[in-house]
Tab-separated table of N, CA, C and O in Angstrom:
chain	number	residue	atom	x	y	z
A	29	UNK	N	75.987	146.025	135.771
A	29	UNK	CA	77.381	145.651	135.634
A	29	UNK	C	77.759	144.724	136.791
A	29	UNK	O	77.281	144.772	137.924
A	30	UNK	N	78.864	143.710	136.253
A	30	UNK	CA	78.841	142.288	137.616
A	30	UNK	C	80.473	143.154	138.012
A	30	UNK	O	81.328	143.548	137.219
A	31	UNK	N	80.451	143.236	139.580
A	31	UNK	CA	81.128	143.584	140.108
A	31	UNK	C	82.747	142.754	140.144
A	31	UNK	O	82.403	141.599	140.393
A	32	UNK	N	84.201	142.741	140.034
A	32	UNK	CA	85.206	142.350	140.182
A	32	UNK	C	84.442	140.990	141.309
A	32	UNK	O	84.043	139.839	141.132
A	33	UNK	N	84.520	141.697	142.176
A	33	UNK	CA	84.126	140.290	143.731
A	33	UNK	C	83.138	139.344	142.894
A	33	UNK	O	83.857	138.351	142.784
A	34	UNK	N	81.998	139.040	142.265
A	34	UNK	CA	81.412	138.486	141.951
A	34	UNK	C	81.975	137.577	141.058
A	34	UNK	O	82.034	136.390	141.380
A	35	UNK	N	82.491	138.049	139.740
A	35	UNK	CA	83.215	137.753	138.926
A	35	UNK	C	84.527	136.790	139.587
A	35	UNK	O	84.761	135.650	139.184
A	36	UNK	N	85.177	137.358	140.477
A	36	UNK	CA	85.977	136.266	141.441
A	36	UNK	C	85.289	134.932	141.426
A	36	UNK	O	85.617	133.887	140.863
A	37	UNK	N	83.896	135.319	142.442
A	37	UNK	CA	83.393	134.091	143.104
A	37	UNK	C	82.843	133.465	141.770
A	37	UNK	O	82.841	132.253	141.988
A	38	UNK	N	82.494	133.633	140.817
A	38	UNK	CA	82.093	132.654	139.609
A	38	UNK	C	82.942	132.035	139.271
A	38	UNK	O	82.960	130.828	139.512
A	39	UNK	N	84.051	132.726	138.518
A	39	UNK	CA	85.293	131.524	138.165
A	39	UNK	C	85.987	130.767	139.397
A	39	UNK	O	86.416	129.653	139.097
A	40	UNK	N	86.191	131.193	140.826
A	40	UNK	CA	86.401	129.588	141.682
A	40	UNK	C	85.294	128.638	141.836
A	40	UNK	O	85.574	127.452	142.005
A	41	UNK	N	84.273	128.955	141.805
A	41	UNK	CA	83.020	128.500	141.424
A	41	UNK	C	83.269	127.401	139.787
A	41	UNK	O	83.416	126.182	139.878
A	42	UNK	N	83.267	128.027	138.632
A	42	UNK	CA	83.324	127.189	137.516
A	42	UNK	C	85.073	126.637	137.291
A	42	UNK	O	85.513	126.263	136.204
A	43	UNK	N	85.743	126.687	138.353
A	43	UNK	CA	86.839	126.135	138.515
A	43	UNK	C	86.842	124.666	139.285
A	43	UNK	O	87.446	123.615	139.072
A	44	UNK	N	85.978	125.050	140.181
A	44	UNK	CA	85.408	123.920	141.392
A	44	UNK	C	85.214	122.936	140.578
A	44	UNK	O	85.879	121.900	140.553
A	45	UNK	N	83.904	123.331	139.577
A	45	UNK	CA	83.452	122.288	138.594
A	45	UNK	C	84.330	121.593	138.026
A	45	UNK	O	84.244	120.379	138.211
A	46	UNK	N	85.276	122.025	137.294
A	46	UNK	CA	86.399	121.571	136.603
A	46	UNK	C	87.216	120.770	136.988
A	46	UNK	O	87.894	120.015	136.293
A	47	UNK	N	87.204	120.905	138.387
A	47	UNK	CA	88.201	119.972	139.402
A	47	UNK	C	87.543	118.919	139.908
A	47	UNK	O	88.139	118.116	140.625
A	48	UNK	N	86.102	118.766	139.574
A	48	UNK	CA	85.473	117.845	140.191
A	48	UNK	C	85.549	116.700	139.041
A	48	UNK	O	85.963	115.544	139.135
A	49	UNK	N	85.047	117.358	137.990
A	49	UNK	CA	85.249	116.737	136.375
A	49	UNK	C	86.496	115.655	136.209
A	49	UNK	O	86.581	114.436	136.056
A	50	UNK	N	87.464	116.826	136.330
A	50	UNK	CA	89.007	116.100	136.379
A	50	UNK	C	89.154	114.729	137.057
A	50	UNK	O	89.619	113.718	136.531
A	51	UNK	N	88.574	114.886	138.598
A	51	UNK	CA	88.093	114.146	139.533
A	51	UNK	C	87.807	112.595	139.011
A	51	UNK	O	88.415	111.544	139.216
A	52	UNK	N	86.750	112.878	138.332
A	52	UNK	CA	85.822	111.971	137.778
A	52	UNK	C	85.922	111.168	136.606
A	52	UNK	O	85.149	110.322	136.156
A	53	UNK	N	87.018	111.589	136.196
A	53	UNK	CA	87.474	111.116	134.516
A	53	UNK	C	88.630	110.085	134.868
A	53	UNK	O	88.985	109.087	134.242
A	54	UNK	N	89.240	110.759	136.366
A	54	UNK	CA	90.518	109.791	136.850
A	54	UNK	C	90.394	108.427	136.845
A	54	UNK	O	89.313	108.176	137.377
A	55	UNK	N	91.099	107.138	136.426
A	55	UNK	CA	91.239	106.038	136.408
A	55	UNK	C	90.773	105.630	137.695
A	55	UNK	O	90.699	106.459	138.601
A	56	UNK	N	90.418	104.306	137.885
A	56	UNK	CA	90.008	104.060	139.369
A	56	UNK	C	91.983	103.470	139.760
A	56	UNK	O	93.007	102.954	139.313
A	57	UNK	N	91.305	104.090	140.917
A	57	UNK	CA	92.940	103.490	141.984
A	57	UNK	C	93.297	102.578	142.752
A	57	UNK	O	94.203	102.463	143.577
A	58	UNK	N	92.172	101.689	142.253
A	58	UNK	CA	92.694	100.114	142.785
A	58	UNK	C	92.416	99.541	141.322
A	58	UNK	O	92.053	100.132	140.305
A	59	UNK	N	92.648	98.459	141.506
A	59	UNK	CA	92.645	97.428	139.949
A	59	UNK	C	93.363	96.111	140.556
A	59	UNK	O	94.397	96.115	141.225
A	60	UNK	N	92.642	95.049	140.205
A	60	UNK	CA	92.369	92.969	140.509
A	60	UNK	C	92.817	92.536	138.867
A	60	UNK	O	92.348	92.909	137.792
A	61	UNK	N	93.406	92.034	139.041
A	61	UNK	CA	93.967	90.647	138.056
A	61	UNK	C	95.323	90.011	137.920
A	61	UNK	O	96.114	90.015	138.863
A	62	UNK	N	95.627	89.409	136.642
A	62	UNK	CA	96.877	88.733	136.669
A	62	UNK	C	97.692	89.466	136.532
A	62	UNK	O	97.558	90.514	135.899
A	63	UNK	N	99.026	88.991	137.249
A	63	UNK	CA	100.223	89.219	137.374
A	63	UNK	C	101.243	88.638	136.640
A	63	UNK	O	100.968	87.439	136.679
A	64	UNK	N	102.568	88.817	135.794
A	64	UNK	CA	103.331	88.218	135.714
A	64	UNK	C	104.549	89.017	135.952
A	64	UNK	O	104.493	90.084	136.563
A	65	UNK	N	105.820	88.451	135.413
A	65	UNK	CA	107.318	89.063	135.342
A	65	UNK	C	107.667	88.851	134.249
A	65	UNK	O	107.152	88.042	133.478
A	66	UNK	N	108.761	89.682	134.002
A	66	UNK	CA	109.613	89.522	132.748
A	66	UNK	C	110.930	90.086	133.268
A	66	UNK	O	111.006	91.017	134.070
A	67	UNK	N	112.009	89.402	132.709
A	67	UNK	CA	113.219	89.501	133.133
A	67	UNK	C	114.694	89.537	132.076
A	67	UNK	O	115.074	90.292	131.181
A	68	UNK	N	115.288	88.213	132.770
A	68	UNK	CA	116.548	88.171	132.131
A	68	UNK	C	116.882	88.961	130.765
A	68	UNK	O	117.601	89.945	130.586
A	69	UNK	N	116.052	88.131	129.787
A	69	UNK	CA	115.941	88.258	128.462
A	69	UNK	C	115.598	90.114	127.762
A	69	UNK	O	115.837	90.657	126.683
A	70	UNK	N	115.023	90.514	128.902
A	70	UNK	CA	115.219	92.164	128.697
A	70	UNK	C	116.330	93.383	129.379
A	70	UNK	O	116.605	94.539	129.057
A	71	UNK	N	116.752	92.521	130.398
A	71	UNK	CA	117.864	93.391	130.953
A	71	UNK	C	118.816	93.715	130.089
A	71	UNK	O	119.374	93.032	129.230
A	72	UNK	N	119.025	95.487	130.585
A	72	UNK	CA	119.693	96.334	129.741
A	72	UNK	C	118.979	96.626	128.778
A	72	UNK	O	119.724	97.010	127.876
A	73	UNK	N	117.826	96.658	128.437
A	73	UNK	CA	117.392	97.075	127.188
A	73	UNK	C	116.381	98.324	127.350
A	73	UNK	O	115.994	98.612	128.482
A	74	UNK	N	116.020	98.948	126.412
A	74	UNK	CA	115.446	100.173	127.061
A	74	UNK	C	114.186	99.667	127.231
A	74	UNK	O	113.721	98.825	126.463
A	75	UNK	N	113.377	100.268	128.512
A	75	UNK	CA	112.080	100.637	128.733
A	75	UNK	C	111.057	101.635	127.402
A	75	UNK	O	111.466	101.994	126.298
A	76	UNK	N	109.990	101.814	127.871
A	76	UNK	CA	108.788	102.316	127.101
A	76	UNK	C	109.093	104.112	127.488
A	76	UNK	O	108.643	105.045	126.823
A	77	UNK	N	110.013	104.242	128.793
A	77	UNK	CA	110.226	105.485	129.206
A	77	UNK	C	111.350	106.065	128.902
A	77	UNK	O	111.433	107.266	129.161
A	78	UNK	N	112.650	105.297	128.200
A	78	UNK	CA	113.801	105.237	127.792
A	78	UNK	C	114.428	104.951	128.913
A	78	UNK	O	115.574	105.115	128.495
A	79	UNK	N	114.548	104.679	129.909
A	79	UNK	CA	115.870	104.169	130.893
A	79	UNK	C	115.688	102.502	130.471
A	79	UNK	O	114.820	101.748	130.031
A	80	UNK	N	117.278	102.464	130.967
A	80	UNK	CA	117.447	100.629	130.987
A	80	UNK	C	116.835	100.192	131.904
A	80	UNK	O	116.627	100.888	132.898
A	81	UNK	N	116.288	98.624	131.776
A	81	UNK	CA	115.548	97.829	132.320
A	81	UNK	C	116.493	97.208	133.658
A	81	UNK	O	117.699	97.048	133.465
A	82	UNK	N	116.146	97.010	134.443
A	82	UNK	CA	116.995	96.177	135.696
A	82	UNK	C	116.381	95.172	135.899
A	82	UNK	O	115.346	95.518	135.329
A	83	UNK	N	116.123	93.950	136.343
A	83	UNK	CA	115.589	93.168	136.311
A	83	UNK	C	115.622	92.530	137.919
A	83	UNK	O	114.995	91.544	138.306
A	84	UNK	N	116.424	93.283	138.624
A	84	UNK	CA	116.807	93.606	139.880
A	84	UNK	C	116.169	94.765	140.521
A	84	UNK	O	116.018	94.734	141.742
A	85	UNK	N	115.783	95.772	139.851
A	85	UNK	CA	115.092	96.951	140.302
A	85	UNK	C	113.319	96.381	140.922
A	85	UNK	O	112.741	95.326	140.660
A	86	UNK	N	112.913	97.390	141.674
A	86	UNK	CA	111.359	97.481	141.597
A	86	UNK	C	110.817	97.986	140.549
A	86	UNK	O	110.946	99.171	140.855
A	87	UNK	N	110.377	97.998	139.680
A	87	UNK	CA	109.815	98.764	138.390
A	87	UNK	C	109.001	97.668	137.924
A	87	UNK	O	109.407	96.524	138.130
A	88	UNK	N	107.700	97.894	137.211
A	88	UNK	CA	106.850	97.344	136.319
A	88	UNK	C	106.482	97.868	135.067
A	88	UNK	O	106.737	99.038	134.783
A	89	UNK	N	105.923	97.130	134.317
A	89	UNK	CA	105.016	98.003	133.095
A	89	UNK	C	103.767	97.353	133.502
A	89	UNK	O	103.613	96.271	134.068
A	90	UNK	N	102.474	98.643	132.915
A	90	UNK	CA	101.521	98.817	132.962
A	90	UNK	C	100.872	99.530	132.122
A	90	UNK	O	101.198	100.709	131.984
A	91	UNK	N	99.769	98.960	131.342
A	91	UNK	CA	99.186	99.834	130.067
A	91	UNK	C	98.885	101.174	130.108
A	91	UNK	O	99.022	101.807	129.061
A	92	UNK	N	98.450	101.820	131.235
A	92	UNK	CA	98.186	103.285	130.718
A	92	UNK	C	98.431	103.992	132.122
A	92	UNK	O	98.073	105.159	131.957
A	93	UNK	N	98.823	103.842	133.268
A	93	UNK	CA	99.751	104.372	134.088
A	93	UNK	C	100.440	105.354	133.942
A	93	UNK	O	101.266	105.068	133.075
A	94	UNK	N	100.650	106.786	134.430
A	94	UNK	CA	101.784	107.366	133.940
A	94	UNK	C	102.957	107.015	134.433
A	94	UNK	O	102.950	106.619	135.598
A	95	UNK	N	104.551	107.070	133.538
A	95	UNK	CA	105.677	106.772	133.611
A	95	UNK	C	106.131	107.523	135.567
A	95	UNK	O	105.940	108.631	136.068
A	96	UNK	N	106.631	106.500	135.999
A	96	UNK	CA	106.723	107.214	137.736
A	96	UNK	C	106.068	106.589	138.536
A	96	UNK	O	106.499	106.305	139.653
A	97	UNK	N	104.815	106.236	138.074
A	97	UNK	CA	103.437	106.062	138.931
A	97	UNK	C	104.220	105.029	140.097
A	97	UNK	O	105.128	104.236	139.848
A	98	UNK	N	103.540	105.311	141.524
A	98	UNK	CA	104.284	104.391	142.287
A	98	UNK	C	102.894	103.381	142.891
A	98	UNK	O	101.930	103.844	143.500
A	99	UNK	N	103.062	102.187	142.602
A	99	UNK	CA	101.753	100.930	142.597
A	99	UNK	C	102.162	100.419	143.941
A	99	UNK	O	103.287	100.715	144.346
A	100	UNK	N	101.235	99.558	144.801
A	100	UNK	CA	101.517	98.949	145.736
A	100	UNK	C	100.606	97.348	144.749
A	100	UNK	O	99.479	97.345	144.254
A	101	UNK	N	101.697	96.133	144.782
A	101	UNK	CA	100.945	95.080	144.255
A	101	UNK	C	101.177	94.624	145.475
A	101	UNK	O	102.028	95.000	146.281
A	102	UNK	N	100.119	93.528	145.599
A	102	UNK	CA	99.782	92.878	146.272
A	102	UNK	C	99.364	91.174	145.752
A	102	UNK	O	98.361	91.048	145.049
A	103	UNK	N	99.982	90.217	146.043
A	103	UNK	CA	99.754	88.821	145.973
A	103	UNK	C	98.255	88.599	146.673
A	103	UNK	O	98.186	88.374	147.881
A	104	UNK	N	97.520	88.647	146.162
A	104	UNK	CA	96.055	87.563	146.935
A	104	UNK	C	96.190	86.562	147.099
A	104	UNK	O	95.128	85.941	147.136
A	105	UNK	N	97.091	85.969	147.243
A	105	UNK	CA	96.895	84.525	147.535
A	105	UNK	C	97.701	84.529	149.063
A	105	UNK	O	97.294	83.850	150.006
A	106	UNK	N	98.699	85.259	149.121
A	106	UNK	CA	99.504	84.916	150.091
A	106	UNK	C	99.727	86.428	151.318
A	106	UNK	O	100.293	86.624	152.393
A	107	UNK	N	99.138	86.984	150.624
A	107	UNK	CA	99.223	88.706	150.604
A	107	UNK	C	100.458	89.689	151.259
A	107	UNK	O	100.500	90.610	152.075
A	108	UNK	N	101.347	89.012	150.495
A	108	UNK	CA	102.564	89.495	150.263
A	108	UNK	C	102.560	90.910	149.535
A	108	UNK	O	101.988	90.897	148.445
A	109	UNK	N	103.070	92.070	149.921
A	109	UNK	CA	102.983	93.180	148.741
A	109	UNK	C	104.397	93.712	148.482
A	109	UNK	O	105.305	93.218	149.150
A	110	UNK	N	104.680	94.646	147.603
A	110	UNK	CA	106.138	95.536	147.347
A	110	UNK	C	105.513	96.482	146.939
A	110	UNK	O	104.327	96.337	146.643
A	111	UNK	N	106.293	97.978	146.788
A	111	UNK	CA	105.876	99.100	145.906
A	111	UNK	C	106.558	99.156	144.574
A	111	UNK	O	107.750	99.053	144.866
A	112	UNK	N	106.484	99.236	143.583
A	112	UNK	CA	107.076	99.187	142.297
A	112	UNK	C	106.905	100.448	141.370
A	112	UNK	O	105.836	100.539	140.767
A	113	UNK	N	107.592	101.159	141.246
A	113	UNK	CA	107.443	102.224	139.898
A	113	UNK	C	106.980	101.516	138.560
A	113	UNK	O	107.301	100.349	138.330
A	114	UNK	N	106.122	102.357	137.582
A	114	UNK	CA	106.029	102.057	136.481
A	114	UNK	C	107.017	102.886	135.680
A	114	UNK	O	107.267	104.083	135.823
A	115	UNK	N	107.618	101.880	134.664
A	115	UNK	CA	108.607	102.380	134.308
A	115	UNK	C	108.774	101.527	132.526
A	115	UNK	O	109.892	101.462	132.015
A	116	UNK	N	107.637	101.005	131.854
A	116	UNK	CA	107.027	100.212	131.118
A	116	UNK	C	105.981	100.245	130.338
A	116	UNK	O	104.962	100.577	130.944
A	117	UNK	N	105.829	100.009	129.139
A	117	UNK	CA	104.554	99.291	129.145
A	117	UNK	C	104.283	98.101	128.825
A	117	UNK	O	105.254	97.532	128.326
A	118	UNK	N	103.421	97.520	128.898
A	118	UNK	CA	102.799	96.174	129.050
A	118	UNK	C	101.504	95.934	130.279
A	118	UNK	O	101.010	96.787	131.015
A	119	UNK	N	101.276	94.886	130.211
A	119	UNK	CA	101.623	93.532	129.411
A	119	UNK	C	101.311	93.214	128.546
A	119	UNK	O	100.365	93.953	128.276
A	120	UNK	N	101.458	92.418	127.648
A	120	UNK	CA	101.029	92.333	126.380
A	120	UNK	C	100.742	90.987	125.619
A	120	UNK	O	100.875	90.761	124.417
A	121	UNK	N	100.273	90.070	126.716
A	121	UNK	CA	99.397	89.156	127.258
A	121	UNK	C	97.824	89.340	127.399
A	121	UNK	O	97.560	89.985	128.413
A	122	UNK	N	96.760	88.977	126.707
A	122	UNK	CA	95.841	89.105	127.283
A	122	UNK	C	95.602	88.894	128.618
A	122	UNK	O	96.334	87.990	129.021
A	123	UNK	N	94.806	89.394	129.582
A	123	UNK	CA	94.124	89.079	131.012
A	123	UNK	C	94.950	89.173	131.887
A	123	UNK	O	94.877	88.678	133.012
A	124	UNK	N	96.223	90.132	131.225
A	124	UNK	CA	97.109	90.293	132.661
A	124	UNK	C	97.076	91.751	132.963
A	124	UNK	O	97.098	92.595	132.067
A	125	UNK	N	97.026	92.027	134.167
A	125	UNK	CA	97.347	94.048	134.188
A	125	UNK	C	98.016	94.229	134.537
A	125	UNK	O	97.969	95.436	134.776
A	126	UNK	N	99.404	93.602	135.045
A	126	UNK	CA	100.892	94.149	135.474
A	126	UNK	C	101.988	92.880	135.008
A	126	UNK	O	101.923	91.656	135.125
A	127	UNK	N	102.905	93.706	134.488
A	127	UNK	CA	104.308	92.592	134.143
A	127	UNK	C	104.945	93.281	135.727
A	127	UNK	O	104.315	93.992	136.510
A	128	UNK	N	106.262	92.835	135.846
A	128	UNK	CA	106.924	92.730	136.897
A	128	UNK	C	108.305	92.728	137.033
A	128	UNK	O	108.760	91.638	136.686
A	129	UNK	N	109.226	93.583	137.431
A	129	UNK	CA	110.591	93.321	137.395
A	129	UNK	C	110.625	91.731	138.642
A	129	UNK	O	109.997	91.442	139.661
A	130	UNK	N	111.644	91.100	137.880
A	130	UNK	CA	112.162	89.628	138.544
A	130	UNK	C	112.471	89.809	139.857
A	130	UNK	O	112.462	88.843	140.620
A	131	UNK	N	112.797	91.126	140.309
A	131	UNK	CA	112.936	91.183	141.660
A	131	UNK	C	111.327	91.679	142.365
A	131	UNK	O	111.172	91.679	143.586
A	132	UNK	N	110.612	91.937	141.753
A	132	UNK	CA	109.453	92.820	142.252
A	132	UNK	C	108.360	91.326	142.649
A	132	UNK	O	107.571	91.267	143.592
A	133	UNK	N	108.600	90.351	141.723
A	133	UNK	CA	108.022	89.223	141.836
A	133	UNK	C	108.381	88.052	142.571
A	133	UNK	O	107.689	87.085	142.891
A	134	UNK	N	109.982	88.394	142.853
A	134	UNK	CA	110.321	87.491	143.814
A	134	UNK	C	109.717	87.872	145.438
A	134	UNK	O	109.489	87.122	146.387
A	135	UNK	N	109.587	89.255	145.304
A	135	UNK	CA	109.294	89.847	146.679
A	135	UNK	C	108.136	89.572	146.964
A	135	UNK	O	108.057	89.519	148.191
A	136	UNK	N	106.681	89.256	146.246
A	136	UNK	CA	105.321	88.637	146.768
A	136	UNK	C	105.262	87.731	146.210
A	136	UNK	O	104.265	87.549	145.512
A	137	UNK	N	106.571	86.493	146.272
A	137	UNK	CA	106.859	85.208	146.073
A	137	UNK	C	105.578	84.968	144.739
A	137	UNK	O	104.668	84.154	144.896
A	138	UNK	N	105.718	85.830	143.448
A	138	UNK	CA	105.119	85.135	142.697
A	138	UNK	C	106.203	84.650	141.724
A	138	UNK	O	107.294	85.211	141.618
A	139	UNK	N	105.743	83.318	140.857
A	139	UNK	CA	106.882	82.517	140.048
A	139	UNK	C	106.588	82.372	139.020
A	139	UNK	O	107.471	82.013	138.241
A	140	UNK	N	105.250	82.572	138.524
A	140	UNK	CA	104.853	82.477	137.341
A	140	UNK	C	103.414	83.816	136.941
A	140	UNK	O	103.386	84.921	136.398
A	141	UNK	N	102.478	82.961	137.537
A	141	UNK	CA	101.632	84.264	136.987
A	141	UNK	C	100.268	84.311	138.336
A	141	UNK	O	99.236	83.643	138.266
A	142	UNK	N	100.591	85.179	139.377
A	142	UNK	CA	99.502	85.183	140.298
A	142	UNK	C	98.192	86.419	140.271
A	142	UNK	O	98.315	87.343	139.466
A	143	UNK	N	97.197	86.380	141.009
A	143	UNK	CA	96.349	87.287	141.153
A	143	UNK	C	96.673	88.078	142.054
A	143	UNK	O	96.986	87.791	143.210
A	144	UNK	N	96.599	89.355	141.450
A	144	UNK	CA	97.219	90.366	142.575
A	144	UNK	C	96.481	91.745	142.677
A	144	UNK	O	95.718	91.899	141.724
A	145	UNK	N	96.491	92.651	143.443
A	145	UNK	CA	94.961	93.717	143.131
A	145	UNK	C	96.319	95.212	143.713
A	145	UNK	O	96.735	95.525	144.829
A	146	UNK	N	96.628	95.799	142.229
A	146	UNK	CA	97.416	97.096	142.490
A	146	UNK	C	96.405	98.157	142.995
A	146	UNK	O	95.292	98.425	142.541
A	147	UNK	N	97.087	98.710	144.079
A	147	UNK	CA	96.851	100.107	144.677
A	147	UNK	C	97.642	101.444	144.201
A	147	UNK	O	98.715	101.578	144.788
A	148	UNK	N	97.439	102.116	143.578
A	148	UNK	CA	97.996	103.418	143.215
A	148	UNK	C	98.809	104.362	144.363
A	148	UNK	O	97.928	105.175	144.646
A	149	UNK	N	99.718	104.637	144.998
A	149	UNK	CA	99.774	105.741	145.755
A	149	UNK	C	100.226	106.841	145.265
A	149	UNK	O	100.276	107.854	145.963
């Protein structure tokens, strides 16, 4: 017969595993490519999360991010950064991995569409 104590140490044991798994399945937490914004033409309208859009706010969309997620982008060219909530989805542009509130893009002086490499925090 396996003793209570043993039985303990197996399941934090096949728990460990589980957490390592979890670990391992996680998205990577940096990510390189294009950048753009989207603005005027959506303010006030709802997001992918249901709040209204600001176009003045820090907030982005991002394809599979969870709603909250807080990104650090970063401009490579000039290496300007801001922190931005995802609060979106998109882009919906091929070869881009972040849209941009108009203020989020004015802040690492991008104007159209730059290379930028998000950090997750």
């Amino acid at each position: 017969m396996v003793s209570k104590a043993k039985l303990a140490i197996i399941g934090l044991a096949a728990l460990g595993s589980v957490a390592s798994a979890l670990q391992a399945s996680t998205p990577a937490e940096a990510q390189s490519g294009a950048a753009s914004w989207y603005g005027p033409g959506f303010q006030g309208r709802r997001t992918a999360n249901g709040e209204r859009f600001n176009t003045h706010s820090f907030t982005a969309a991002h394809r599979r991010l969870p709603f909250g997620t807080r990104v650090r982008v970063t401009n490579t060219t000039n290496g300007r950064s801001v922190v931005v909530r995802i609060n979106d989805r998109g882009p919906f542009v091929g070869g881009r991995v972040i849209d941009l509130s108009q203020a989020s893009a004015r802040a690492i002086g991008l104007g159209g569409v730059a290379r930028v490499r998000l950090s997750r925090l």
